[in-house]
């Protein structure tokens, strides 16, 4: 589906919220590097704290991820970060 950021085949000690975020993304077909997914998720939280509009952050996710990522995928990543990390 979307080449975002999650290789969950590697056992990495993660904070419970981080693990639920990664699991949520993996369950919805996102794959790639864990560190990239976590960095993106934490950046989303920073944007929220800094008052960056949701649409701006979603557009940035869309613009800076793989070709297979749709705007709907970007919104899903945003929502998952809000739910699990922020």
PDB file of N, CA and C in Angstrom:
ATOM      1  N   UNK A   1       0.839  -1.187   0.000  1.00  0.00           N
ATOM      2  CA  UNK A   1       0.000   0.000   0.000  1.00  0.00           C
ATOM      3  C   UNK A   1       0.876   1.240   0.000  1.00  0.00           C
ATOM      4  N   UNK A   2       1.358   1.638   1.134  1.00  0.00           N
ATOM      5  CA  UNK A   2       2.106   2.884   1.201  1.00  0.00           C
ATOM      6  C   UNK A   2       3.488   2.646   1.772  1.00  0.00           C
ATOM      7  N   UNK A   3       4.485   3.119   1.065  1.00  0.00           N
ATOM      8  CA  UNK A   3       5.854   2.992   1.550  1.00  0.00           C
ATOM      9  C   UNK A   3       6.144   4.172   2.444  1.00  0.00           C
ATOM     10  N   UNK A   4       5.868   4.033   3.706  1.00  0.00           N
ATOM     11  CA  UNK A   4       6.042   5.144   4.628  1.00  0.00           C
ATOM     12  C   UNK A   4       7.242   4.901   5.499  1.00  0.00           C
ATOM     13  N   UNK A   5       7.092   4.019   6.473  1.00  0.00           N
ATOM     14  CA  UNK A   5       8.188   3.887   7.379  1.00  0.00           C
ATOM     15  C   UNK A   5       8.024   2.861   8.463  1.00  0.00           C
ATOM     16  N   UNK A   6       8.034   1.646   8.242  1.00  0.00           N
ATOM     17  CA  UNK A   6       7.950   0.690   9.325  1.00  0.00           C
ATOM     18  C   UNK A   6       8.415  -0.720   9.074  1.00  0.00           C
ATOM     19  N   UNK A   7       9.501  -1.120   9.535  1.00  0.00           N
ATOM     20  CA  UNK A   7       9.947  -2.506   9.457  1.00  0.00           C
ATOM     21  C   UNK A   7       9.690  -3.143  10.812  1.00  0.00           C
ATOM     22  N   UNK A   8       8.501  -3.622  11.025  1.00  0.00           N
ATOM     23  CA  UNK A   8       8.138  -4.159  12.337  1.00  0.00           C
ATOM     24  C   UNK A   8       8.712  -5.540  12.590  1.00  0.00           C
ATOM     25  N   UNK A   9       9.406  -6.098  11.632  1.00  0.00           N
ATOM     26  CA  UNK A   9      10.033  -7.388  11.844  1.00  0.00           C
ATOM     27  C   UNK A   9      11.193  -7.309  12.814  1.00  0.00           C
ATOM     28  N   UNK A  10      11.665  -6.135  13.115  1.00  0.00           N
ATOM     29  CA  UNK A  10      12.783  -5.940  14.027  1.00  0.00           C
ATOM     30  C   UNK A  10      12.226  -5.614  15.404  1.00  0.00           C
ATOM     31  N   UNK A  11      12.661  -6.367  16.389  1.00  0.00           N
ATOM     32  CA  UNK A  11      12.207  -6.096  17.757  1.00  0.00           C
ATOM     33  C   UNK A  11      12.961  -4.895  18.295  1.00  0.00           C
ATOM     34  N   UNK A  12      12.231  -3.848  18.573  1.00  0.00           N
ATOM     35  CA  UNK A  12      12.821  -2.618  19.086  1.00  0.00           C
ATOM     36  C   UNK A  12      12.073  -2.241  20.346  1.00  0.00           C
ATOM     37  N   UNK A  13      12.808  -2.011  21.446  1.00  0.00           N
ATOM     38  CA  UNK A  13      12.090  -1.569  22.632  1.00  0.00           C
ATOM     39  C   UNK A  13      11.493  -0.194  22.369  1.00  0.00           C
ATOM     40  N   UNK A  14      10.198  -0.076  22.517  1.00  0.00           N
ATOM     41  CA  UNK A  14       9.540   1.197  22.233  1.00  0.00           C
ATOM     42  C   UNK A  14       8.584   1.536  23.360  1.00  0.00           C
ATOM     43  N   UNK A  15       8.386   2.798  23.556  1.00  0.00           N
ATOM     44  CA  UNK A  15       7.386   3.278  24.498  1.00  0.00           C
ATOM     45  C   UNK A  15       6.041   2.717  24.049  1.00  0.00           C
ATOM     46  N   UNK A  16       5.172   2.414  24.984  1.00  0.00           N
ATOM     47  CA  UNK A  16       3.885   1.794  24.653  1.00  0.00           C
ATOM     48  C   UNK A  16       3.115   2.592  23.609  1.00  0.00           C
ATOM     49  N   UNK A  17       3.099   3.918  23.739  1.00  0.00           N
ATOM     50  CA  UNK A  17       2.379   4.734  22.762  1.00  0.00           C
ATOM     51  C   UNK A  17       3.030   4.644  21.389  1.00  0.00           C
ATOM     52  N   UNK A  18       4.352   4.619  21.366  1.00  0.00           N
ATOM     53  CA  UNK A  18       5.045   4.476  20.090  1.00  0.00           C
ATOM     54  C   UNK A  18       4.720   3.130  19.462  1.00  0.00           C
ATOM     55  N   UNK A  19       4.701   2.093  20.273  1.00  0.00           N
ATOM     56  CA  UNK A  19       4.406   0.767  19.741  1.00  0.00           C
ATOM     57  C   UNK A  19       2.990   0.702  19.183  1.00  0.00           C
ATOM     58  N   UNK A  20       2.037   1.305  19.873  1.00  0.00           N
ATOM     59  CA  UNK A  20       0.661   1.276  19.359  1.00  0.00           C
ATOM     60  C   UNK A  20       0.546   2.077  18.061  1.00  0.00           C
ATOM     61  N   UNK A  21       1.298   3.161  17.947  1.00  0.00           N
ATOM     62  CA  UNK A  21       1.338   3.955  16.709  1.00  0.00           C
ATOM     63  C   UNK A  21       1.891   3.106  15.565  1.00  0.00           C
ATOM     64  N   UNK A  22       3.024   2.456  15.809  1.00  0.00           N
ATOM     65  CA  UNK A  22       3.643   1.623  14.782  1.00  0.00           C
ATOM     66  C   UNK A  22       2.735   0.459  14.392  1.00  0.00           C
ATOM     67  N   UNK A  23       2.100  -0.153  15.374  1.00  0.00           N
ATOM     68  CA  UNK A  23       1.188  -1.260  15.103  1.00  0.00           C
ATOM     69  C   UNK A  23      -0.003  -0.785  14.279  1.00  0.00           C
ATOM     70  N   UNK A  24      -0.545   0.355  14.629  1.00  0.00           N
ATOM     71  CA  UNK A  24      -1.670   0.926  13.883  1.00  0.00           C
ATOM     72  C   UNK A  24      -1.281   1.128  12.422  1.00  0.00           C
ATOM     73  N   UNK A  25      -0.128   1.738  12.189  1.00  0.00           N
ATOM     74  CA  UNK A  25       0.307   1.969  10.809  1.00  0.00           C
ATOM     75  C   UNK A  25       0.526   0.653  10.074  1.00  0.00           C
ATOM     76  N   UNK A  26       1.190  -0.299  10.729  1.00  0.00           N
ATOM     77  CA  UNK A  26       1.453  -1.594  10.095  1.00  0.00           C
ATOM     78  C   UNK A  26       0.152  -2.322   9.768  1.00  0.00           C
ATOM     79  N   UNK A  27      -0.811  -2.248  10.687  1.00  0.00           N
ATOM     80  CA  UNK A  27      -2.105  -2.902  10.465  1.00  0.00           C
ATOM     81  C   UNK A  27      -2.854  -2.307   9.274  1.00  0.00           C
ATOM     82  N   UNK A  28      -2.484  -1.107   8.887  1.00  0.00           N
ATOM     83  CA  UNK A  28      -3.142  -0.447   7.753  1.00  0.00           C
ATOM     84  C   UNK A  28      -2.259  -0.408   6.508  1.00  0.00           C
ATOM     85  N   UNK A  29      -1.228  -1.257   6.485  1.00  0.00           N
ATOM     86  CA  UNK A  29      -0.450  -1.456   5.272  1.00  0.00           C
ATOM     87  C   UNK A  29       0.757  -0.571   5.076  1.00  0.00           C
ATOM     88  N   UNK A  30       1.084   0.264   6.050  1.00  0.00           N
ATOM     89  CA  UNK A  30       2.269   1.099   5.918  1.00  0.00           C
ATOM     90  C   UNK A  30       3.498   0.267   6.253  1.00  0.00           C
ATOM     91  N   UNK A  31       4.579   0.461   5.504  1.00  0.00           N
ATOM     92  CA  UNK A  31       5.803  -0.285   5.749  1.00  0.00           C
ATOM     93  C   UNK A  31       7.014   0.596   5.503  1.00  0.00           C
ATOM     94  N   UNK A  32       8.123   0.235   6.107  1.00  0.00           N
ATOM     95  CA  UNK A  32       9.358   0.996   5.960  1.00  0.00           C
ATOM     96  C   UNK A  32      10.129   0.998   7.262  1.00  0.00           C
ATOM     97  N   UNK A  33      10.922   2.019   7.483  1.00  0.00           N
ATOM     98  CA  UNK A  33      11.788   2.087   8.656  1.00  0.00           C
ATOM     99  C   UNK A  33      11.061   2.655   9.874  1.00  0.00           C
ATOM    100  N   UNK A  34      11.239   1.985  11.003  1.00  0.00           N
ATOM    101  CA  UNK A  34      10.618   2.407  12.256  1.00  0.00           C
ATOM    102  C   UNK A  34      11.052   3.815  12.634  1.00  0.00           C
ATOM    103  N   UNK A  35      12.340   4.096  12.529  1.00  0.00           N
ATOM    104  CA  UNK A  35      12.842   5.405  12.956  1.00  0.00           C
ATOM    105  C   UNK A  35      12.203   6.538  12.162  1.00  0.00           C
ATOM    106  N   UNK A  36      11.957   6.324  10.894  1.00  0.00           N
ATOM    107  CA  UNK A  36      11.333   7.348  10.054  1.00  0.00           C
ATOM    108  C   UNK A  36       9.874   7.553  10.467  1.00  0.00           C
ATOM    109  N   UNK A  37       9.174   6.458  10.720  1.00  0.00           N
ATOM    110  CA  UNK A  37       7.771   6.562  11.146  1.00  0.00           C
ATOM    111  C   UNK A  37       7.658   7.304  12.464  1.00  0.00           C
ATOM    112  N   UNK A  38       8.548   6.979  13.406  1.00  0.00           N
ATOM    113  CA  UNK A  38       8.503   7.648  14.709  1.00  0.00           C
ATOM    114  C   UNK A  38       8.870   9.118  14.589  1.00  0.00           C
ATOM    115  N   UNK A  39       9.879   9.413  13.784  1.00  0.00           N
ATOM    116  CA  UNK A  39      10.261  10.814  13.585  1.00  0.00           C
ATOM    117  C   UNK A  39       9.090  11.601  12.997  1.00  0.00           C
ATOM    118  N   UNK A  40       8.425  11.012  12.021  1.00  0.00           N
ATOM    119  CA  UNK A  40       7.282  11.674  11.404  1.00  0.00           C
ATOM    120  C   UNK A  40       6.169  11.879  12.432  1.00  0.00           C
ATOM    121  N   UNK A  41       5.878  10.855  13.206  1.00  0.00           N
ATOM    122  CA  UNK A  41       4.826  10.961  14.210  1.00  0.00           C
ATOM    123  C   UNK A  41       5.110  12.028  15.244  1.00  0.00           C
ATOM    124  N   UNK A  42       6.356  12.070  15.712  1.00  0.00           N
ATOM    125  CA  UNK A  42       6.710  13.082  16.709  1.00  0.00           C
ATOM    126  C   UNK A  42       6.711  14.486  16.099  1.00  0.00           C
ATOM    127  N   UNK A  43       7.059  14.599  14.820  1.00  0.00           N
ATOM    128  CA  UNK A  43       6.988  15.901  14.150  1.00  0.00           C
ATOM    129  C   UNK A  43       5.541  16.371  14.039  1.00  0.00           C
ATOM    130  N   UNK A  44       4.640  15.443  13.802  1.00  0.00           N
ATOM    131  CA  UNK A  44       3.214  15.794  13.764  1.00  0.00           C
ATOM    132  C   UNK A  44       2.805  16.394  15.101  1.00  0.00           C
ATOM    133  N   UNK A  45       3.223  15.757  16.195  1.00  0.00           N
ATOM    134  CA  UNK A  45       2.886  16.274  17.533  1.00  0.00           C
ATOM    135  C   UNK A  45       3.488  17.658  17.757  1.00  0.00           C
ATOM    136  N   UNK A  46       4.711  17.866  17.295  1.00  0.00           N
ATOM    137  CA  UNK A  46       5.349  19.179  17.411  1.00  0.00           C
ATOM    138  C   UNK A  46       4.554  20.213  16.629  1.00  0.00           C
ATOM    139  N   UNK A  47       4.149  19.856  15.417  1.00  0.00           N
ATOM    140  CA  UNK A  47       3.344  20.776  14.608  1.00  0.00           C
ATOM    141  C   UNK A  47       2.049  21.146  15.326  1.00  0.00           C
ATOM    142  N   UNK A  48       1.400  20.154  15.926  1.00  0.00           N
ATOM    143  CA  UNK A  48       0.151  20.419  16.651  1.00  0.00           C
ATOM    144  C   UNK A  48       0.416  21.378  17.804  1.00  0.00           C
ATOM    145  N   UNK A  49       1.458  21.111  18.590  1.00  0.00           N
ATOM    146  CA  UNK A  49       1.803  21.991  19.720  1.00  0.00           C
ATOM    147  C   UNK A  49       2.144  23.405  19.257  1.00  0.00           C
ATOM    148  N   UNK A  50       2.759  23.496  18.067  1.00  0.00           N
ATOM    149  CA  UNK A  50       3.163  24.804  17.539  1.00  0.00           C
ATOM    150  C   UNK A  50       2.039  25.517  16.793  1.00  0.00           C
ATOM    151  N   UNK A  51       0.879  24.901  16.716  1.00  0.00           N
ATOM    152  CA  UNK A  51      -0.265  25.541  16.072  1.00  0.00           C
ATOM    153  C   UNK A  51      -0.280  25.472  14.556  1.00  0.00           C
ATOM    154  N   UNK A  52       0.509  24.565  13.980  1.00  0.00           N
ATOM    155  CA  UNK A  52       0.504  24.411  12.524  1.00  0.00           C
ATOM    156  C   UNK A  52      -0.853  23.818  12.119  1.00  0.00           C
ATOM    157  N   UNK A  53      -1.514  24.400  11.133  1.00  0.00           N
ATOM    158  CA  UNK A  53      -2.817  23.863  10.705  1.00  0.00           C
ATOM    159  C   UNK A  53      -2.705  22.402  10.247  1.00  0.00           C
ATOM    160  N   UNK A  54      -3.726  21.634  10.560  1.00  0.00           N
ATOM    161  CA  UNK A  54      -3.747  20.211  10.201  1.00  0.00           C
ATOM    162  C   UNK A  54      -3.482  20.005   8.714  1.00  0.00           C
ATOM    163  N   UNK A  55      -4.140  20.773   7.870  1.00  0.00           N
ATOM    164  CA  UNK A  55      -3.988  20.604   6.421  1.00  0.00           C
ATOM    165  C   UNK A  55      -2.547  20.844   5.966  1.00  0.00           C
ATOM    166  N   UNK A  56      -1.849  21.756   6.617  1.00  0.00           N
ATOM    167  CA  UNK A  56      -0.447  22.025   6.276  1.00  0.00           C
ATOM    168  C   UNK A  56       0.414  20.814   6.595  1.00  0.00           C
ATOM    169  N   UNK A  57       0.192  20.224   7.767  1.00  0.00           N
ATOM    170  CA  UNK A  57       0.971  19.054   8.169  1.00  0.00           C
ATOM    171  C   UNK A  57       0.636  17.855   7.293  1.00  0.00           C
ATOM    172  N   UNK A  58      -0.637  17.634   7.011  1.00  0.00           N
ATOM    173  CA  UNK A  58      -1.040  16.521   6.149  1.00  0.00           C
ATOM    174  C   UNK A  58      -0.413  16.685   4.763  1.00  0.00           C
ATOM    175  N   UNK A  59      -0.411  17.890   4.233  1.00  0.00           N
ATOM    176  CA  UNK A  59       0.208  18.146   2.924  1.00  0.00           C
ATOM    177  C   UNK A  59       1.705  17.864   2.968  1.00  0.00           C
ATOM    178  N   UNK A  60       2.367  18.213   4.072  1.00  0.00           N
ATOM    179  CA  UNK A  60       3.803  17.953   4.208  1.00  0.00           C
ATOM    180  C   UNK A  60       4.080  16.452   4.244  1.00  0.00           C
ATOM    181  N   UNK A  61       3.245  15.704   4.947  1.00  0.00           N
ATOM    182  CA  UNK A  61       3.399  14.242   4.976  1.00  0.00           C
ATOM    183  C   UNK A  61       3.265  13.701   3.557  1.00  0.00           C
ATOM    184  N   UNK A  62       2.241  14.130   2.863  1.00  0.00           N
ATOM    185  CA  UNK A  62       1.991  13.690   1.491  1.00  0.00           C
ATOM    186  C   UNK A  62       3.171  14.033   0.573  1.00  0.00           C
ATOM    187  N   UNK A  63       3.683  15.252   0.708  1.00  0.00           N
ATOM    188  CA  UNK A  63       4.769  15.721  -0.158  1.00  0.00           C
ATOM    189  C   UNK A  63       6.106  15.051   0.127  1.00  0.00           C
ATOM    190  N   UNK A  64       6.307  14.553   1.352  1.00  0.00           N
ATOM    191  CA  UNK A  64       7.624  14.054   1.751  1.00  0.00           C
ATOM    192  C   UNK A  64       7.667  12.554   2.002  1.00  0.00           C
ATOM    193  N   UNK A  65       6.708  11.814   1.477  1.00  0.00           N
ATOM    194  CA  UNK A  65       6.731  10.363   1.599  1.00  0.00           C
ATOM    195  C   UNK A  65       6.726   9.746   0.213  1.00  0.00           C
ATOM    196  N   UNK A  66       6.741   8.432   0.165  1.00  0.00           N
ATOM    197  CA  UNK A  66       6.865   7.718  -1.096  1.00  0.00           C
ATOM    198  C   UNK A  66       5.722   7.952  -2.063  1.00  0.00           C
ATOM    199  N   UNK A  67       5.960   7.585  -3.307  1.00  0.00           N
ATOM    200  CA  UNK A  67       4.985   7.787  -4.378  1.00  0.00           C
ATOM    201  C   UNK A  67       3.666   7.064  -4.128  1.00  0.00           C
ATOM    202  N   UNK A  68       3.701   5.985  -3.355  1.00  0.00           N
ATOM    203  CA  UNK A  68       2.483   5.223  -3.114  1.00  0.00           C
ATOM    204  C   UNK A  68       1.585   5.813  -2.042  1.00  0.00           C
ATOM    205  N   UNK A  69       1.998   6.913  -1.427  1.00  0.00           N
ATOM    206  CA  UNK A  69       1.225   7.514  -0.339  1.00  0.00           C
ATOM    207  C   UNK A  69       0.225   8.513  -0.915  1.00  0.00           C
ATOM    208  N   UNK A  70      -1.040   8.283  -0.621  1.00  0.00           N
ATOM    209  CA  UNK A  70      -2.097   9.193  -1.067  1.00  0.00           C
ATOM    210  C   UNK A  70      -2.342  10.248   0.012  1.00  0.00           C
ATOM    211  N   UNK A  71      -3.121  11.247  -0.317  1.00  0.00           N
ATOM    212  CA  UNK A  71      -3.477  12.259   0.679  1.00  0.00           C
ATOM    213  C   UNK A  71      -4.290  11.615   1.804  1.00  0.00           C
ATOM    214  N   UNK A  72      -5.077  10.599   1.476  1.00  0.00           N
ATOM    215  CA  UNK A  72      -5.834   9.874   2.504  1.00  0.00           C
ATOM    216  C   UNK A  72      -4.884   9.123   3.435  1.00  0.00           C
ATOM    217  N   UNK A  73      -3.816   8.539   2.860  1.00  0.00           N
ATOM    218  CA  UNK A  73      -2.803   7.870   3.681  1.00  0.00           C
ATOM    219  C   UNK A  73      -2.140   8.874   4.619  1.00  0.00           C
ATOM    220  N   UNK A  74      -1.812  10.041   4.086  1.00  0.00           N
ATOM    221  CA  UNK A  74      -1.165  11.080   4.896  1.00  0.00           C
ATOM    222  C   UNK A  74      -2.071  11.495   6.051  1.00  0.00           C
ATOM    223  N   UNK A  75      -3.349  11.628   5.774  1.00  0.00           N
ATOM    224  CA  UNK A  75      -4.307  11.980   6.829  1.00  0.00           C
ATOM    225  C   UNK A  75      -4.383  10.862   7.867  1.00  0.00           C
ATOM    226  N   UNK A  76      -4.319   9.604   7.427  1.00  0.00           N
ATOM    227  CA  UNK A  76      -4.350   8.478   8.366  1.00  0.00           C
ATOM    228  C   UNK A  76      -3.139   8.530   9.298  1.00  0.00           C
ATOM    229  N   UNK A  77      -1.959   8.793   8.740  1.00  0.00           N
ATOM    230  CA  UNK A  77      -0.742   8.900   9.552  1.00  0.00           C
ATOM    231  C   UNK A  77      -0.895  10.027  10.564  1.00  0.00           C
ATOM    232  N   UNK A  78      -1.416  11.147  10.130  1.00  0.00           N
ATOM    233  CA  UNK A  78      -1.646  12.292  11.019  1.00  0.00           C
ATOM    234  C   UNK A  78      -2.569  11.883  12.167  1.00  0.00           C
ATOM    235  N   UNK A  79      -3.685  11.275  11.831  1.00  0.00           N
ATOM    236  CA  UNK A  79      -4.657  10.872  12.854  1.00  0.00           C
ATOM    237  C   UNK A  79      -4.076   9.828  13.804  1.00  0.00           C
ATOM    238  N   UNK A  80      -3.288   8.898  13.271  1.00  0.00           N
ATOM    239  CA  UNK A  80      -2.665   7.874  14.122  1.00  0.00           C
ATOM    240  C   UNK A  80      -1.691   8.511  15.106  1.00  0.00           C
ATOM    241  N   UNK A  81      -0.925   9.490  14.647  1.00  0.00           N
ATOM    242  CA  UNK A  81       0.008  10.180  15.549  1.00  0.00           C
ATOM    243  C   UNK A  81      -0.753  10.915  16.642  1.00  0.00           C
ATOM    244  N   UNK A  82      -1.826  11.591  16.278  1.00  0.00           N
ATOM    245  CA  UNK A  82      -2.639  12.306  17.270  1.00  0.00           C
ATOM    246  C   UNK A  82      -3.176  11.319  18.303  1.00  0.00           C
ATOM    247  N   UNK A  83      -3.674  10.198  17.838  1.00  0.00           N
ATOM    248  CA  UNK A  83      -4.268   9.194  18.725  1.00  0.00           C
ATOM    249  C   UNK A  83      -3.241   8.555  19.652  1.00  0.00           C
ATOM    250  N   UNK A  84      -2.079   8.195  19.129  1.00  0.00           N
ATOM    251  CA  UNK A  84      -1.136   7.373  19.890  1.00  0.00           C
ATOM    252  C   UNK A  84       0.058   8.117  20.479  1.00  0.00           C
ATOM    253  N   UNK A  85       0.451   9.226  19.886  1.00  0.00           N
ATOM    254  CA  UNK A  85       1.688   9.889  20.323  1.00  0.00           C
ATOM    255  C   UNK A  85       1.481  11.243  20.983  1.00  0.00           C
ATOM    256  N   UNK A  86       0.488  11.977  20.531  1.00  0.00           N
ATOM    257  CA  UNK A  86       0.306  13.339  21.034  1.00  0.00           C
ATOM    258  C   UNK A  86      -0.626  13.313  22.215  1.00  0.00           C
TER     259      UNK A  86
END
